[in-house]
Coordinates of C-alpha atoms in Angstrom, one line a residue:
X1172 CA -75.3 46.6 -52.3
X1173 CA -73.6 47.7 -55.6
X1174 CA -71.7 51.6 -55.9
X1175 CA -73.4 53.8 -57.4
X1176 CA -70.2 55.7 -58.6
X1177 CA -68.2 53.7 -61.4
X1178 CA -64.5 54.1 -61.5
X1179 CA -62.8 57.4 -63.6
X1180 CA -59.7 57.9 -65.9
X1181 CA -57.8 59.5 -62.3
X1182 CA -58.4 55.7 -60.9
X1183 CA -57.3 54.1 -63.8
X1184 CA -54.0 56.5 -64.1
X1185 CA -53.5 56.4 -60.6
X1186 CA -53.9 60.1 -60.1
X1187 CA -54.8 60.8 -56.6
X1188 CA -58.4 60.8 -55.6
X1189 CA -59.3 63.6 -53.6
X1190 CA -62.9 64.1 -50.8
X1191 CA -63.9 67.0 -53.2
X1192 CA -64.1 64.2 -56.1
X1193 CA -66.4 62.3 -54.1
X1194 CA -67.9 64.9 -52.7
X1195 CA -69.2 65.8 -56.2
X1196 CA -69.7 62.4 -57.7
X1197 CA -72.0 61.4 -54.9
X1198 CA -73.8 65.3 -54.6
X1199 CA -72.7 65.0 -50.7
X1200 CA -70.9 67.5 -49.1
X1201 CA -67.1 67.4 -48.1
X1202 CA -68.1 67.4 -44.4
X1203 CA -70.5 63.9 -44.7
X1204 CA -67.9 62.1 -47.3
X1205 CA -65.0 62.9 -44.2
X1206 CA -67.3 61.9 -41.7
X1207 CA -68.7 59.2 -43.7
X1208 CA -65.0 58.1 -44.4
X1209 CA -64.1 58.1 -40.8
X1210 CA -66.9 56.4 -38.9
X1211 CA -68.4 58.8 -36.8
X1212 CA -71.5 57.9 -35.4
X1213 CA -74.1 60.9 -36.9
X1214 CA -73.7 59.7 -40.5
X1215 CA -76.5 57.1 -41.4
X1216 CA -75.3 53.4 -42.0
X1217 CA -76.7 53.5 -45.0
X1218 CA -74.8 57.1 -46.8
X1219 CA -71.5 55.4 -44.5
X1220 CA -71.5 52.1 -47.0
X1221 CA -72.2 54.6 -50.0
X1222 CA -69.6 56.5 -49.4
X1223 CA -67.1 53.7 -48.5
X1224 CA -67.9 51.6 -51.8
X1225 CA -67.9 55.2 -53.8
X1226 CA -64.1 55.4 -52.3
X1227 CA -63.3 52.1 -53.3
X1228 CA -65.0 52.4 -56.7
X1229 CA -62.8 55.7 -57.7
X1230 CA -59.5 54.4 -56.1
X1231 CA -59.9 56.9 -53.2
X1232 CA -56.5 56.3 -50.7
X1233 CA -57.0 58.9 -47.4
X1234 CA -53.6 60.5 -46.5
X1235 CA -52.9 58.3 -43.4
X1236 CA -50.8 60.9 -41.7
X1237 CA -52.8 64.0 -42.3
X1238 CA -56.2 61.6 -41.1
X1239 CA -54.6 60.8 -37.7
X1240 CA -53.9 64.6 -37.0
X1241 CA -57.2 65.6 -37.7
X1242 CA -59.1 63.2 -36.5
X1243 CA -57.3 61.2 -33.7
X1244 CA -57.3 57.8 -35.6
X1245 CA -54.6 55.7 -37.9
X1246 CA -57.7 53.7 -39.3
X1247 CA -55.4 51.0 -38.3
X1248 CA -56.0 47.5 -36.3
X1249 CA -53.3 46.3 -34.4
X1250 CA -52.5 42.7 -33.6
X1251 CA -49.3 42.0 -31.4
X1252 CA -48.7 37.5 -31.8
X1253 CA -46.7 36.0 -29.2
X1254 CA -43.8 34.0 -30.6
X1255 CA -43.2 32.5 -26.7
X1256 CA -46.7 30.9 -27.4
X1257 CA -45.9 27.1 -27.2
X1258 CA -47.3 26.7 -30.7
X1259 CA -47.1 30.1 -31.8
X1260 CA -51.0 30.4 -32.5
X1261 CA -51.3 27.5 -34.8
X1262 CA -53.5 26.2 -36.2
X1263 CA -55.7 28.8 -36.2
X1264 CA -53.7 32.0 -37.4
X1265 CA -53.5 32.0 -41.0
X1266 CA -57.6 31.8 -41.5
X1267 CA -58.3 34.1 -38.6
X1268 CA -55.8 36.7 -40.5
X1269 CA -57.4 36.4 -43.8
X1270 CA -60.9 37.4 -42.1
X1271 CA -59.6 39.8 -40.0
X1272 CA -57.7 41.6 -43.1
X1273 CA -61.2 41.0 -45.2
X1274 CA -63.0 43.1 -42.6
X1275 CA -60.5 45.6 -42.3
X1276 CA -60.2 45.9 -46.1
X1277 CA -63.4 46.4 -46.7
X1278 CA -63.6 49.5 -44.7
X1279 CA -60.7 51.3 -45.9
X1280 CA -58.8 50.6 -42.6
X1281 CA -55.2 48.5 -42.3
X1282 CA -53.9 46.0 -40.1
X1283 CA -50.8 46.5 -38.3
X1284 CA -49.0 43.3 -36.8
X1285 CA -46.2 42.5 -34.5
X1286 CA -44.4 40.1 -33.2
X1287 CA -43.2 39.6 -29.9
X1288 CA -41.3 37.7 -27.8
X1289 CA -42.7 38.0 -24.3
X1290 CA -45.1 39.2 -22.3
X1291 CA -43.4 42.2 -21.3
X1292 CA -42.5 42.6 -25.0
X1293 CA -46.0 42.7 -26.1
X1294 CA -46.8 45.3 -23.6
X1295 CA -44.1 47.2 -25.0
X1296 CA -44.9 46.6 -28.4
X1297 CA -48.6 48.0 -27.5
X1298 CA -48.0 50.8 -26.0
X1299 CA -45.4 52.1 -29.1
X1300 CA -48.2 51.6 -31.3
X1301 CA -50.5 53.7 -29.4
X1302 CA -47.9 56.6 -28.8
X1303 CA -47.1 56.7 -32.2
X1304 CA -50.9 56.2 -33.5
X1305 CA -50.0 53.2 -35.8
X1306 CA -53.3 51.5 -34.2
X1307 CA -56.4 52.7 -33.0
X1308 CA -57.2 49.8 -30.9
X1309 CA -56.1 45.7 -30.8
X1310 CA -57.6 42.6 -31.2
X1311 CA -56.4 40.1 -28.1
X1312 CA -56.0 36.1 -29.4
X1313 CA -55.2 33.6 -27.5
X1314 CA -57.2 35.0 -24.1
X1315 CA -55.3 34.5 -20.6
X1316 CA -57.5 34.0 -17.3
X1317 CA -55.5 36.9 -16.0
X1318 CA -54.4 38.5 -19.0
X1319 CA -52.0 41.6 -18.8
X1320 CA -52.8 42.9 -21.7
X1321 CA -56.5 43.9 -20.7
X1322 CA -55.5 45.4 -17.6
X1323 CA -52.6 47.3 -19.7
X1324 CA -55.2 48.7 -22.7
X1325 CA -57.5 49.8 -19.4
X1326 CA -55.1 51.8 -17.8
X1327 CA -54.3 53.5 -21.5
X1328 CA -58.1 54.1 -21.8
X1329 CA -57.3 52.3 -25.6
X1330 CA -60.2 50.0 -27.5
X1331 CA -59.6 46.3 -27.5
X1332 CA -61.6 43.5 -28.0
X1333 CA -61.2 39.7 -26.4
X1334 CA -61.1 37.1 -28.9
X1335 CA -62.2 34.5 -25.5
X1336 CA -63.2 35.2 -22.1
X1337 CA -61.1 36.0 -19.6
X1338 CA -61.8 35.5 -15.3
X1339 CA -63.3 39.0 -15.7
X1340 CA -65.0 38.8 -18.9
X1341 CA -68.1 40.1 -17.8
X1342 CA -66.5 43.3 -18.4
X1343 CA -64.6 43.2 -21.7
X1344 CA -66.2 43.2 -25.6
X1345 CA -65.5 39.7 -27.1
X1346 CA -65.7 37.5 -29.4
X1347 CA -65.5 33.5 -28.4
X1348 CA -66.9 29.7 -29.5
X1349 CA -69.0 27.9 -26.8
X1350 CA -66.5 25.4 -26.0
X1351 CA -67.7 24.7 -22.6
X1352 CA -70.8 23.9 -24.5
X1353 CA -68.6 21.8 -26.9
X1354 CA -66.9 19.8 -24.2
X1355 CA -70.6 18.3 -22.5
X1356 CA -71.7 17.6 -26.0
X1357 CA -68.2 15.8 -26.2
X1358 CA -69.4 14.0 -23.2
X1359 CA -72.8 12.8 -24.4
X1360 CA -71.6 12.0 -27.6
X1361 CA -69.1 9.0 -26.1
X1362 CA -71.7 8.1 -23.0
X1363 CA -74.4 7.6 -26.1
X1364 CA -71.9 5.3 -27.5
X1365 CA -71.5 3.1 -24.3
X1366 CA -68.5 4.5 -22.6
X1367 CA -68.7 5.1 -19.2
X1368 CA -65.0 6.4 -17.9
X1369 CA -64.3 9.1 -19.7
X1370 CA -61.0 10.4 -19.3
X1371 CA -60.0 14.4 -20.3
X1372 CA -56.9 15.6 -21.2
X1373 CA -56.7 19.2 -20.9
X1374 CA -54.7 21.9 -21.4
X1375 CA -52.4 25.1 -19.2
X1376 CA -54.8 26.9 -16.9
X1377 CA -52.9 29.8 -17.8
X1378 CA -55.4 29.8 -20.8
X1379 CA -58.6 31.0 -20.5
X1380 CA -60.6 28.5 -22.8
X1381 CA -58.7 25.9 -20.6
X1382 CA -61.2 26.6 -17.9
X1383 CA -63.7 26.5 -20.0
X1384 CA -63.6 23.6 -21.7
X1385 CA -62.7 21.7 -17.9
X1386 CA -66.1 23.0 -16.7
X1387 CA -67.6 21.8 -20.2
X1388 CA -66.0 17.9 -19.2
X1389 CA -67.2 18.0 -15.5
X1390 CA -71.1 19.6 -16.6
X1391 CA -71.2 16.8 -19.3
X1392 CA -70.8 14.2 -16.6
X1393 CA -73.1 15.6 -14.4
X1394 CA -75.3 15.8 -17.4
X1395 CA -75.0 12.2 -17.9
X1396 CA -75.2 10.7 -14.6
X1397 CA -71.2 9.6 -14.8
X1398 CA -69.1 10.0 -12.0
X1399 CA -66.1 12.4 -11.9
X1400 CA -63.2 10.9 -10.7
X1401 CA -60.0 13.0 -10.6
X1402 CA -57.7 10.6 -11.8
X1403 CA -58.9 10.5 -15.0
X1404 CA -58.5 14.7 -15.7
X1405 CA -55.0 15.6 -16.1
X1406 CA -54.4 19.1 -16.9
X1407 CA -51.4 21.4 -17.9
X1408 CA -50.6 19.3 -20.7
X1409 CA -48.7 21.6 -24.2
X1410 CA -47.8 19.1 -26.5
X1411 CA -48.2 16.1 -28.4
X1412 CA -45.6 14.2 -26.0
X1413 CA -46.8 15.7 -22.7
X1414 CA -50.5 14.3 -24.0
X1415 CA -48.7 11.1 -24.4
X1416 CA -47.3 10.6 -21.2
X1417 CA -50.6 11.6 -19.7
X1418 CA -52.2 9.1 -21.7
X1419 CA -49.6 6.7 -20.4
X1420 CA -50.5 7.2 -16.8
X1421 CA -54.3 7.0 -17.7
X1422 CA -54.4 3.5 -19.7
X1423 CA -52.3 2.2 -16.7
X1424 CA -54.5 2.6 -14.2
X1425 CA -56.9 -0.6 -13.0
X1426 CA -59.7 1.0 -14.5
X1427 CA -58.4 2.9 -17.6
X1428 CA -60.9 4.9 -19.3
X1429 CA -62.5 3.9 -22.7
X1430 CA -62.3 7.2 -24.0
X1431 CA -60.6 10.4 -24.3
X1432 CA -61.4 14.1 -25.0
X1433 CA -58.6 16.3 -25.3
X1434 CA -59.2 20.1 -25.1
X1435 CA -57.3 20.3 -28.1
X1436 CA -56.6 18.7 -31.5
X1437 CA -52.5 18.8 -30.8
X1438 CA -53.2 16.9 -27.6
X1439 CA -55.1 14.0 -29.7
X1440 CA -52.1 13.5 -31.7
X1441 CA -50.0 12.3 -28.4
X1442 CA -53.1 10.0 -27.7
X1443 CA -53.2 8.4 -31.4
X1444 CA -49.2 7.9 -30.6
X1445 CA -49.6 6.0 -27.6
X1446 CA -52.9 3.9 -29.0
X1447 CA -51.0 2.8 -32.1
X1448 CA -47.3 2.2 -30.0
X1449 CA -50.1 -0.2 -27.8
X1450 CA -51.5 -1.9 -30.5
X1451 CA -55.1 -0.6 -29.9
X1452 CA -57.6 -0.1 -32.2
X1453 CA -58.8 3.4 -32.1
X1454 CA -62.4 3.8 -32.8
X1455 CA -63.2 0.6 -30.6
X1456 CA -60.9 -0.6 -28.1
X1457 CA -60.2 3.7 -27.6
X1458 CA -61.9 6.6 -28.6
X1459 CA -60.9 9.8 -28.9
X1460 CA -62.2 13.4 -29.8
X1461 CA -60.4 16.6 -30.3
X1462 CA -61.1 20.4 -30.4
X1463 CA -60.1 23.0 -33.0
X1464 CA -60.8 21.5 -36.3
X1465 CA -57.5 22.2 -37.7
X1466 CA -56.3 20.2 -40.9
X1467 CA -53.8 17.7 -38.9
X1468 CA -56.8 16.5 -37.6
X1469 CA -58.2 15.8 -41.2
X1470 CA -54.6 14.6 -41.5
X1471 CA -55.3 11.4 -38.5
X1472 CA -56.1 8.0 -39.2
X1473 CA -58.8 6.7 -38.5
X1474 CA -60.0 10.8 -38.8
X1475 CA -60.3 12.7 -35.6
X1476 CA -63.4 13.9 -34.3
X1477 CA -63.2 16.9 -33.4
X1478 CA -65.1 20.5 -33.0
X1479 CA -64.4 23.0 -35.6
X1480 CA -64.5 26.8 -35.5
X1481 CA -64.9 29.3 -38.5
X1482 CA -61.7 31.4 -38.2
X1483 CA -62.2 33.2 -40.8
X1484 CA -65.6 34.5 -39.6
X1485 CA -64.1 35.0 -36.2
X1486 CA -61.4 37.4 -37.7
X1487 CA -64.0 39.1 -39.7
X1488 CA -66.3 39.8 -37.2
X1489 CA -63.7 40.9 -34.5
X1490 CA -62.5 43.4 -37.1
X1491 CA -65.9 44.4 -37.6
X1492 CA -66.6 44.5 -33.4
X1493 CA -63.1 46.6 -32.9
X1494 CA -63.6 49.0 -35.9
X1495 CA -67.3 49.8 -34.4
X1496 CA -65.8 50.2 -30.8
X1497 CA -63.2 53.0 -32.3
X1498 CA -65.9 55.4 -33.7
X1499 CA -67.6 55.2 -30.7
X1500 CA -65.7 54.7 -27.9
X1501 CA -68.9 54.9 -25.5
X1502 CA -71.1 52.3 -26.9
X1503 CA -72.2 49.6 -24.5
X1504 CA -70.1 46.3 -24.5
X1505 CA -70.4 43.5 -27.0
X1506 CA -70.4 39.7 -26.4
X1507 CA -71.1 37.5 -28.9
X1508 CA -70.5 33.8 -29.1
X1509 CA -70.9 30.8 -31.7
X1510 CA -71.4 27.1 -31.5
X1511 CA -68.2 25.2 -32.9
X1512 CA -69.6 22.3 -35.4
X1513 CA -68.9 18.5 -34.4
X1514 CA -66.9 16.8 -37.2
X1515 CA -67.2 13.2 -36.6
X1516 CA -64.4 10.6 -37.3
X1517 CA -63.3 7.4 -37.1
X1518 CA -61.9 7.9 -33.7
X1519 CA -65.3 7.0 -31.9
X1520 CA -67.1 4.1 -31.7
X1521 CA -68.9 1.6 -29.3
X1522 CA -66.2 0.2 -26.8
X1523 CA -65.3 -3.6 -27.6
X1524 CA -63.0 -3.6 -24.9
X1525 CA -64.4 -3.0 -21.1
X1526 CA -62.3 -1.3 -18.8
X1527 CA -61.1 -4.2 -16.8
X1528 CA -60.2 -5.8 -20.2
X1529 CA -58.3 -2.9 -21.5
X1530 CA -56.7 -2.5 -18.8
X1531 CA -55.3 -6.6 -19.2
X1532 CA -54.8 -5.8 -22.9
X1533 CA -51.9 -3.2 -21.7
X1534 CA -50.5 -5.1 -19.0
X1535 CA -50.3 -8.3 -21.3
X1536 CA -48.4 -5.9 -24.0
X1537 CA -46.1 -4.1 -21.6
X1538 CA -45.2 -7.8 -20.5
X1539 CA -44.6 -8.8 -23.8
X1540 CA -42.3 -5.6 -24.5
X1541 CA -40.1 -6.6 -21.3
X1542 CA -40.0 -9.7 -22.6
X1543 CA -38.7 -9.0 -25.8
X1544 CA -36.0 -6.3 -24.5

């Protein structure tokens, strides 16, 4: 949908645009143009994106101050990141931004970000913004099973919405990637191939898509007709080293699994470590998949595969969900969700190795190592 309104000398020379020059350009009154402007619900969708691409068009800037005291609202998303988070957000952060800035943009609202250091600091952090009126409502990454932050924004009665699913999620607005769904697919995927113990490494339960993506592992067994046995699913794993030393314990057991899924791309990278320190082939005598789809994977040898999600989309439209939420505060609850794509790698195959001989192919190597120290 193109403006109707092309831009004038006062955008060109920077002169400040006023509601009465728009009012007249587009042959609305004032009153619609404000209420256009700020979102409220009795101007059609239709006159609302006029409006907004007429503003844009001229160079129309509301007075930020003198909007919040008449209307209630700072136009403004806020977004508090973590910097306790064991990998700070990566690798998703700097696509989801750009989306969620896009969205914002587009609609003549800002995005206000801070940083924190705890928990307790974020809470903090939140509820200066909301006393001030420097955001109108947050956007909540990185979704706890019991997260604080929801039961916080409750009690201040201020708009949020989830990107994930929390314990209680049934009553929150979200946005979130099936990646339970991913997880049994994950599953198939290697049992298709000919592997039949399939390990999964996963990550702190403290997370909600942790639980998720566990429940994904144990329905794609099911699905399958595979066994679950519980030595082969160790959780509460962070890093890259943890996921090592779990992968360790794994390939030493008398019937080592084939394969490993890894709730997260950062995990496979501990996996690939151990594989090539034990002088096995992944893709055939191991394979491995990941989840996240973030360029380190692109970055593995032989490729990961692994389960990508749009970012960028997922910023945009949580922008889009929260901005909708402030103009009207009573609107029922919105939960979408979106299939993460498979990106297939290297790191799968058909096993050449069976269990029983993988697991001789390690002892025979850790022998050797003795050996040689």
């Amino acid at each position: 949908m193109r403006s109707d309104v092309k831009p004038d000398r006062r955008s060109r020379d920077n002169a400040r645009v006023t509601i009465t020059d728009l009012s007249q350009a587009l042959s609305l009154t004032k009153g619609t143009v404000s209420r256009a402007l700020n979102g409220y619900p009795d101007i059609s969708e239709t006159t609302r994106i006029r409006v907004i691409r007429a503003a844009q068009a001229m160079g129309y800037r509301p007075m930020s101050q003198a909007q919040a005291i008449k209307t209630g609202r700072s136009c403004s998303l806020g977004l508090v990141i973590e910097l306790s988070e064991h990998d700070a957000h990566a690798p998703f952060l700097a696509e989801f931004l750009a989306g969620l800035t896009q969205a914002a943009s587009a609609e003549g609202w800002t995005l206000t970000i801070a940083t924190s250091e705890s928990e307790g600091d974020t809470l903090r952090i939140m509820r200066d913004l909301i006393l001030h009126r420097k955001a109108d409502g947050f956007i909540l990454p990185r979704v706890l099973w019991d997260d604080p932050r929801i039961a916080f924004l409750d009690r201040e009665n201020a708009p949020y919405i989830c990107y994930g699913r929390s314990k209680n999620h049934a009553d929150t607005s979200y946005f979130d990637a099936l990646s339970e769904k991913s997880m049994a697919e994950a599953v198939t995927w290697l049992a298709q191939l000919g592997h039949e113990r399939i390990a999964y490494i996963g990550s702190a339960s403290h997370y909600a898509y942790s639980h998720l993506r566990r429940d994904g592992y144990r329905a794609g067994l099911i699905q399958e007709g595979l066994d679950f046995d519980p030595a082969l699913m160790i959780e509460e794993v962070l890093d890259p080293e943890e996921a090592a030393k779990a992968t360790r314990q794994l390939l030493a057991m008398e019937q080592p699994p084939t394969a490993i899924l890894c709730a997260t791309d950062t995990l496979a990278r501990g996996v690939y470590d151990v594989a090539h320190a034990l002088d096995l082939k992944i893709g055939s005598d191991l394979s491995i998949i990941g989840y996240d789809g973030s360029p380190e994977a692109q970055a593995m040898w032989p490729r990961l595969a692994t389960f990508a999600v749009d970012n960028r989309k997922a910023g945009a439209a949580l922008g889009a969900m929260l901005m909708a939420r402030v103009r009207d505060l009573n609107a029922p609850l919105q939960q979408d969700l979106i299939a993460a794509e498979f990106r297939p790698g290297g790191s799968t195959g058909r096993p050449d190795k069976t269990s029983e001989e993988l697991a001789h192919h390690v002892i025979r190597l850790s022998a050797d190592t003795i050996r040689n120290d």
